CSV table of C-alpha atoms in Angstrom, one decimal:
chain,number,residue,atom,x,y,z
N,1,UNK,CA,183.5,132.7,186.5
N,2,UNK,CA,181.6,129.6,185.0
N,3,UNK,CA,179.6,129.2,188.0
N,4,UNK,CA,178.4,133.0,187.7
N,5,UNK,CA,177.9,132.7,184.0
N,6,UNK,CA,175.8,129.4,184.7
N,7,UNK,CA,173.9,131.4,187.3
N,8,UNK,CA,172.9,134.1,184.5
N,9,UNK,CA,172.1,132.1,182.0
N,10,UNK,CA,169.7,129.7,184.3
N,11,UNK,CA,168.1,132.9,185.4
N,12,UNK,CA,167.4,134.3,182.4
N,13,UNK,CA,166.2,130.7,180.7
N,14,UNK,CA,163.5,130.6,183.4
N,15,UNK,CA,162.2,134.0,183.6
N,16,UNK,CA,161.6,134.0,179.9
N,17,UNK,CA,159.8,130.8,180.8
N,18,UNK,CA,157.7,132.8,183.3
N,19,UNK,CA,156.5,135.4,180.8
N,20,UNK,CA,153.8,133.7,179.1
N,21,UNK,CA,152.3,133.5,183.0
N,22,UNK,CA,150.8,135.3,185.5
N,23,UNK,CA,153.7,134.2,188.1
N,24,UNK,CA,153.5,135.0,191.8
N,25,UNK,CA,155.3,133.9,195.0
N,26,UNK,CA,155.6,134.1,198.7
N,27,UNK,CA,158.3,134.1,201.1
N,28,UNK,CA,158.1,134.0,204.9
N,29,UNK,CA,161.2,135.5,206.6
N,30,UNK,CA,162.4,135.5,210.5
N,31,UNK,CA,164.3,138.5,211.2
N,32,UNK,CA,166.7,138.3,214.0
N,33,UNK,CA,169.0,140.9,215.6
N,34,UNK,CA,171.5,140.8,218.1
N,35,UNK,CA,171.1,142.6,221.2
N,36,UNK,CA,174.2,141.9,223.1
N,37,UNK,CA,175.4,145.3,223.0
N,38,UNK,CA,172.2,146.8,224.3
N,39,UNK,CA,172.2,144.0,227.0
N,40,UNK,CA,175.9,144.8,228.2
N,41,UNK,CA,174.7,148.4,228.5
N,42,UNK,CA,171.7,147.1,230.4
N,43,UNK,CA,174.0,145.4,233.1
N,44,UNK,CA,176.0,148.5,233.8
N,45,UNK,CA,172.7,150.7,234.9
N,46,UNK,CA,172.6,151.0,238.3
N,47,UNK,CA,168.8,152.6,238.2
N,48,UNK,CA,167.5,148.9,236.7
N,49,UNK,CA,166.8,145.6,239.2
N,50,UNK,CA,167.7,142.3,237.9
N,51,UNK,CA,163.8,142.3,237.6
N,52,UNK,CA,163.3,144.9,235.8
N,53,UNK,CA,166.6,144.1,233.4
N,54,UNK,CA,165.7,140.6,233.0
N,55,UNK,CA,161.9,142.2,232.2
N,56,UNK,CA,163.2,144.6,229.2
N,57,UNK,CA,165.5,141.7,227.8
N,58,UNK,CA,162.7,139.5,227.3
N,59,UNK,CA,160.8,142.6,225.5
N,60,UNK,CA,163.8,143.4,223.1
N,61,UNK,CA,164.0,139.6,222.4
N,62,UNK,CA,160.6,139.9,221.1
N,63,UNK,CA,160.7,142.6,219.5
N,64,UNK,CA,163.9,142.2,217.3
N,65,UNK,CA,162.8,138.3,216.0
N,66,UNK,CA,160.3,139.1,214.0
N,67,UNK,CA,158.4,137.1,210.9
N,68,UNK,CA,157.4,138.8,207.7
N,69,UNK,CA,156.0,137.7,204.5
N,70,UNK,CA,157.1,139.0,201.3
N,71,UNK,CA,154.6,138.7,198.4
N,72,UNK,CA,156.2,139.3,194.8
N,73,UNK,CA,155.2,139.1,190.8
N,74,UNK,CA,157.7,139.5,188.2
N,75,UNK,CA,158.4,143.6,188.7
N,76,UNK,CA,156.6,144.3,192.5
N,77,UNK,CA,156.4,142.6,195.6
N,78,UNK,CA,155.1,144.1,198.9
N,79,UNK,CA,156.8,143.1,202.8
N,80,UNK,CA,155.0,142.9,205.5
N,81,UNK,CA,155.1,142.0,209.1
N,82,UNK,CA,153.1,138.6,210.0
N,83,UNK,CA,150.3,140.0,211.8
N,84,UNK,CA,149.8,139.0,215.5
N,85,UNK,CA,148.2,140.0,218.4
N,86,UNK,CA,149.9,142.9,220.6
N,87,UNK,CA,150.8,141.9,224.2
N,88,UNK,CA,149.9,144.9,226.6
N,89,UNK,CA,152.6,146.3,228.1
N,90,UNK,CA,152.9,146.5,231.7
N,91,UNK,CA,155.2,148.9,234.2
N,92,UNK,CA,154.2,152.5,232.0
N,93,UNK,CA,156.6,151.6,229.9
N,94,UNK,CA,154.9,151.1,226.5
N,95,UNK,CA,155.3,154.3,225.1
N,96,UNK,CA,159.2,153.8,225.2
N,97,UNK,CA,159.1,150.6,224.2
N,98,UNK,CA,156.6,151.5,221.0
N,99,UNK,CA,159.0,154.4,220.0
N,100,UNK,CA,162.3,152.5,220.1
N,101,UNK,CA,160.4,149.3,217.8
N,102,UNK,CA,159.0,151.8,215.5
N,103,UNK,CA,162.8,152.8,214.9
N,104,UNK,CA,163.3,149.2,214.2
N,105,UNK,CA,163.0,148.2,211.1
N,106,UNK,CA,159.1,147.5,211.4
N,107,UNK,CA,156.3,148.4,211.1
N,108,UNK,CA,153.6,149.2,207.3
N,109,UNK,CA,154.2,147.7,204.4
N,110,UNK,CA,156.9,147.7,201.8
N,111,UNK,CA,156.1,148.1,198.4
N,112,UNK,CA,158.8,147.5,196.0
N,113,UNK,CA,158.8,147.9,192.0
N,114,UNK,CA,161.8,146.8,190.5
N,115,UNK,CA,160.8,147.9,187.0
N,116,UNK,CA,160.7,151.6,188.3
N,117,UNK,CA,163.5,151.1,190.6
N,118,UNK,CA,161.2,152.9,193.3
N,119,UNK,CA,159.1,152.2,196.5
N,120,UNK,CA,156.8,153.2,198.7
N,121,UNK,CA,156.0,152.4,202.5
N,122,UNK,CA,153.3,153.5,204.5
N,123,UNK,CA,154.3,154.3,208.3
N,124,UNK,CA,152.5,155.0,211.8
N,125,UNK,CA,154.8,156.8,214.0
N,126,UNK,CA,153.7,159.2,217.1
N,127,UNK,CA,150.1,159.0,216.1
N,128,UNK,CA,150.3,159.8,212.5
N,129,UNK,CA,150.4,158.1,209.3
N,130,UNK,CA,153.3,159.1,206.6
N,131,UNK,CA,154.2,157.4,203.3
N,132,UNK,CA,157.3,157.3,202.1
N,133,UNK,CA,158.2,157.2,198.7
N,134,UNK,CA,161.6,157.5,197.0
N,135,UNK,CA,164.4,155.7,194.9
N,136,UNK,CA,165.4,151.9,195.5
N,137,UNK,CA,169.0,151.9,196.5
N,138,UNK,CA,171.2,150.8,194.0
N,139,UNK,CA,173.9,148.3,195.6
N,140,UNK,CA,176.9,147.5,193.7
N,141,UNK,CA,176.6,144.2,194.4
N,142,UNK,CA,179.6,141.5,194.1
N,143,UNK,CA,179.3,137.9,192.9
N,144,UNK,CA,181.0,135.6,195.1
N,145,UNK,CA,182.1,132.5,194.1
N,146,UNK,CA,180.6,130.3,197.3
N,147,UNK,CA,177.6,128.5,197.3
N,148,UNK,CA,175.1,126.8,199.6
N,149,UNK,CA,171.8,125.0,199.8
N,150,UNK,CA,168.6,127.2,201.3
N,151,UNK,CA,165.7,125.3,201.7
N,152,UNK,CA,166.2,122.9,199.3
N,153,UNK,CA,167.3,125.9,196.7
N,154,UNK,CA,170.6,126.3,195.2
N,155,UNK,CA,171.9,129.7,196.4
N,156,UNK,CA,175.2,132.1,195.2
N,157,UNK,CA,176.7,134.3,197.6
N,158,UNK,CA,176.6,138.1,196.6
N,159,UNK,CA,178.0,141.1,198.8
N,160,UNK,CA,177.6,145.1,198.7
N,161,UNK,CA,178.7,147.9,200.7
N,162,UNK,CA,175.3,150.3,201.8
N,163,UNK,CA,175.1,153.3,203.7
N,164,UNK,CA,173.7,153.1,207.4
N,165,UNK,CA,170.2,154.1,208.4
N,166,UNK,CA,170.4,157.2,210.9
N,167,UNK,CA,167.2,156.3,212.0
N,168,UNK,CA,167.2,152.4,212.2
N,169,UNK,CA,167.7,151.2,215.9
N,170,UNK,CA,169.4,148.3,215.0
N,171,UNK,CA,172.2,150.4,213.5
N,172,UNK,CA,173.5,151.7,216.9
N,173,UNK,CA,176.4,150.8,218.2
N,174,UNK,CA,178.2,151.6,221.7
N,175,UNK,CA,181.1,153.9,221.0
N,176,UNK,CA,184.7,152.3,220.9
N,177,UNK,CA,186.0,154.4,223.8
N,178,UNK,CA,183.1,153.1,225.6
N,179,UNK,CA,184.7,149.7,226.8
N,180,UNK,CA,183.6,149.6,230.0
N,181,UNK,CA,179.5,148.8,230.0
N,182,UNK,CA,179.1,150.2,233.6
N,183,UNK,CA,181.3,153.3,232.8
N,184,UNK,CA,179.0,154.0,229.7
N,185,UNK,CA,175.6,153.3,231.1
N,186,UNK,CA,176.6,155.7,233.8
N,187,UNK,CA,177.8,158.9,231.7
N,188,UNK,CA,174.6,157.9,229.8
N,189,UNK,CA,172.0,158.7,233.0
N,190,UNK,CA,174.0,161.8,233.8
N,191,UNK,CA,171.7,165.0,233.6
N,192,UNK,CA,172.5,167.3,230.7
N,193,UNK,CA,173.8,170.7,231.0
N,194,UNK,CA,171.2,173.3,231.0
N,195,UNK,CA,173.5,175.4,229.7
N,196,UNK,CA,174.5,172.8,226.9
N,197,UNK,CA,172.4,171.4,224.4
N,198,UNK,CA,173.8,168.4,222.7
N,199,UNK,CA,172.3,166.3,219.3
N,200,UNK,CA,170.6,163.2,219.9
N,201,UNK,CA,173.4,161.4,217.5
N,202,UNK,CA,176.1,163.1,219.0
N,203,UNK,CA,175.4,160.6,221.7
N,204,UNK,CA,175.1,157.2,219.4
N,205,UNK,CA,178.1,155.2,217.3
N,206,UNK,CA,176.9,154.6,213.8
N,207,UNK,CA,179.1,153.8,211.5
N,208,UNK,CA,178.5,155.2,208.1
N,209,UNK,CA,178.7,151.8,206.0
N,210,UNK,CA,177.9,148.1,205.8
N,211,UNK,CA,179.2,145.3,204.5
N,212,UNK,CA,175.8,143.4,203.2
N,213,UNK,CA,176.2,139.2,202.3
N,214,UNK,CA,173.2,138.6,200.6
N,215,UNK,CA,172.5,134.3,199.7
N,216,UNK,CA,170.0,134.4,196.1
N,217,UNK,CA,168.8,131.7,194.4
N,218,UNK,CA,168.3,131.9,190.3
N,219,UNK,CA,165.8,129.0,190.7
N,220,UNK,CA,163.1,131.6,192.1
N,221,UNK,CA,164.4,134.5,189.0
N,222,UNK,CA,162.9,137.2,190.5
N,223,UNK,CA,164.4,140.2,191.0
N,224,UNK,CA,163.4,140.9,195.1
N,225,UNK,CA,164.0,140.3,198.7
N,226,UNK,CA,163.4,141.4,202.1
N,227,UNK,CA,163.0,144.8,202.9
N,228,UNK,CA,164.6,146.9,200.4
N,229,UNK,CA,167.2,145.0,198.9
N,230,UNK,CA,167.0,143.7,195.2
N,231,UNK,CA,168.9,143.9,192.4
N,232,UNK,CA,170.2,139.7,192.1
N,233,UNK,CA,169.5,137.4,189.7
N,234,UNK,CA,167.2,135.7,191.7
N,235,UNK,CA,165.1,135.7,195.0
N,236,UNK,CA,167.7,136.4,197.9
N,237,UNK,CA,166.7,134.2,200.5
N,238,UNK,CA,169.5,135.6,203.3
N,239,UNK,CA,170.7,138.8,204.1
N,240,UNK,CA,173.6,139.0,206.7
N,241,UNK,CA,174.7,142.5,207.7
N,242,UNK,CA,176.6,141.3,210.6
N,243,UNK,CA,174.1,142.9,213.3
N,244,UNK,CA,170.8,141.7,211.3
N,245,UNK,CA,169.9,138.3,209.8
N,246,UNK,CA,166.8,138.1,207.4
N,247,UNK,CA,166.4,134.2,206.6
N,248,UNK,CA,163.6,132.8,204.3
N,249,UNK,CA,161.8,129.8,206.0
N,250,UNK,CA,159.6,129.1,202.8
N,251,UNK,CA,159.0,129.7,199.4
N,252,UNK,CA,155.4,128.9,197.7
N,253,UNK,CA,155.6,129.4,193.9
N,254,UNK,CA,152.0,129.9,192.3
N,255,UNK,CA,150.0,130.0,195.3
N,256,UNK,CA,146.2,129.3,194.9
N,257,UNK,CA,145.4,132.5,196.8
N,258,UNK,CA,146.8,135.5,195.1
N,259,UNK,CA,147.6,138.5,197.2
N,260,UNK,CA,147.1,141.9,195.8
N,261,UNK,CA,150.5,143.2,195.2
N,262,UNK,CA,149.6,147.1,195.0
N,263,UNK,CA,151.4,150.1,196.6
N,264,UNK,CA,149.2,151.8,200.0
N,265,UNK,CA,148.2,155.2,199.7
N,266,UNK,CA,147.6,156.4,202.9
N,267,UNK,CA,149.6,158.8,204.9
N,268,UNK,CA,151.4,162.4,204.4
N,269,UNK,CA,153.4,161.8,201.4
N,270,UNK,CA,157.8,162.3,202.3
N,271,UNK,CA,160.6,161.4,201.2
N,272,UNK,CA,163.1,158.9,202.9
N,273,UNK,CA,165.0,161.8,204.2
N,274,UNK,CA,162.0,163.9,205.4
N,275,UNK,CA,161.4,161.2,207.6
N,276,UNK,CA,164.2,160.4,208.8
N,277,UNK,CA,164.8,163.9,209.8
N,278,UNK,CA,161.5,163.9,211.6
N,279,UNK,CA,162.5,160.6,213.7
N,280,UNK,CA,165.4,162.9,214.6
N,281,UNK,CA,163.4,165.5,216.0
N,282,UNK,CA,161.2,163.5,217.7
N,283,UNK,CA,164.4,161.3,219.2
N,284,UNK,CA,165.7,164.6,220.6
N,285,UNK,CA,162.5,165.3,221.9
N,286,UNK,CA,162.3,162.4,224.1
N,287,UNK,CA,165.6,163.0,225.1
N,288,UNK,CA,165.0,166.4,226.6
N,289,UNK,CA,161.5,165.5,227.9
N,290,UNK,CA,163.2,162.1,230.1
N,291,UNK,CA,166.2,164.5,231.0
N,292,UNK,CA,163.9,166.9,232.3
N,293,UNK,CA,161.8,164.6,234.4
N,294,UNK,CA,165.0,163.4,235.6
N,295,UNK,CA,165.1,160.6,233.6
N,296,UNK,CA,168.0,158.8,232.2
N,297,UNK,CA,168.0,160.8,228.9
N,298,UNK,CA,168.9,158.0,225.9
N,299,UNK,CA,168.5,155.2,228.5
N,300,UNK,CA,164.9,155.8,228.8
N,301,UNK,CA,164.4,156.3,225.1
N,302,UNK,CA,165.8,152.6,224.5
N,303,UNK,CA,164.7,150.9,227.4
N,304,UNK,CA,161.2,151.8,227.9
N,305,UNK,CA,160.5,155.9,228.9
N,306,UNK,CA,157.2,157.6,230.4
N,307,UNK,CA,154.2,157.0,227.8
């Protein structure tokens, strides 16, 4: 309890000390998502040669290991993937990989305004531009007693339970009964019954909730963090939801070059729920299209279907 009181007092003292100056900061985050479940499914897919499997695993590794930049001030922030030159895709699987990448939590500029408790993110999906505007998730953080040092900053642990996004590929799990990876892959590869139409999400195992662990530092007194994480008395330096770890590797306070922290204005304005519905509908269309071509259905969406 004394540690928590000290944390709050330190945060308030530092925050009030920054009110008189034009404060801004920048943080670099490395995001890594475990792909072991997907590798197990790949190994059980008899339609893939070892060479194809290796290529897909390499692409997945790149897709799920990314660098993001967070620029923040006292009330708002922008979070964006570090710009890199795209590597040309091979073997005609670029369309499927791009589809999968759009479901992997990347793309667009994520703007958070913690004062207004709102966010705006611009997303390009299937050749169309969307502007998602919605309220920030109200996570009920539980302050824990553990501490650790990250990048020279003293950090405190906090945990929360949050609902799982249905359109973030990183949240997909194998079904509990699918213990045999080969049987799982073969089952997914079977052609669909022409007279029986099932929902795409019926073939996915998606937990309703997930436990999120955050490490934050009161030494950087802003109510910010990566993606849509916020609400702690200090900058969040690490997020772990069991599958994805987002770790801060660098913090720069009051950089010489100030970022323009503003929300994007491009794209068709939709709520998060509306955008999720659009994505799920497209997943359905891709599955039916791939099955109609005699393909692997959902497996082709995951591993790179035809353009």
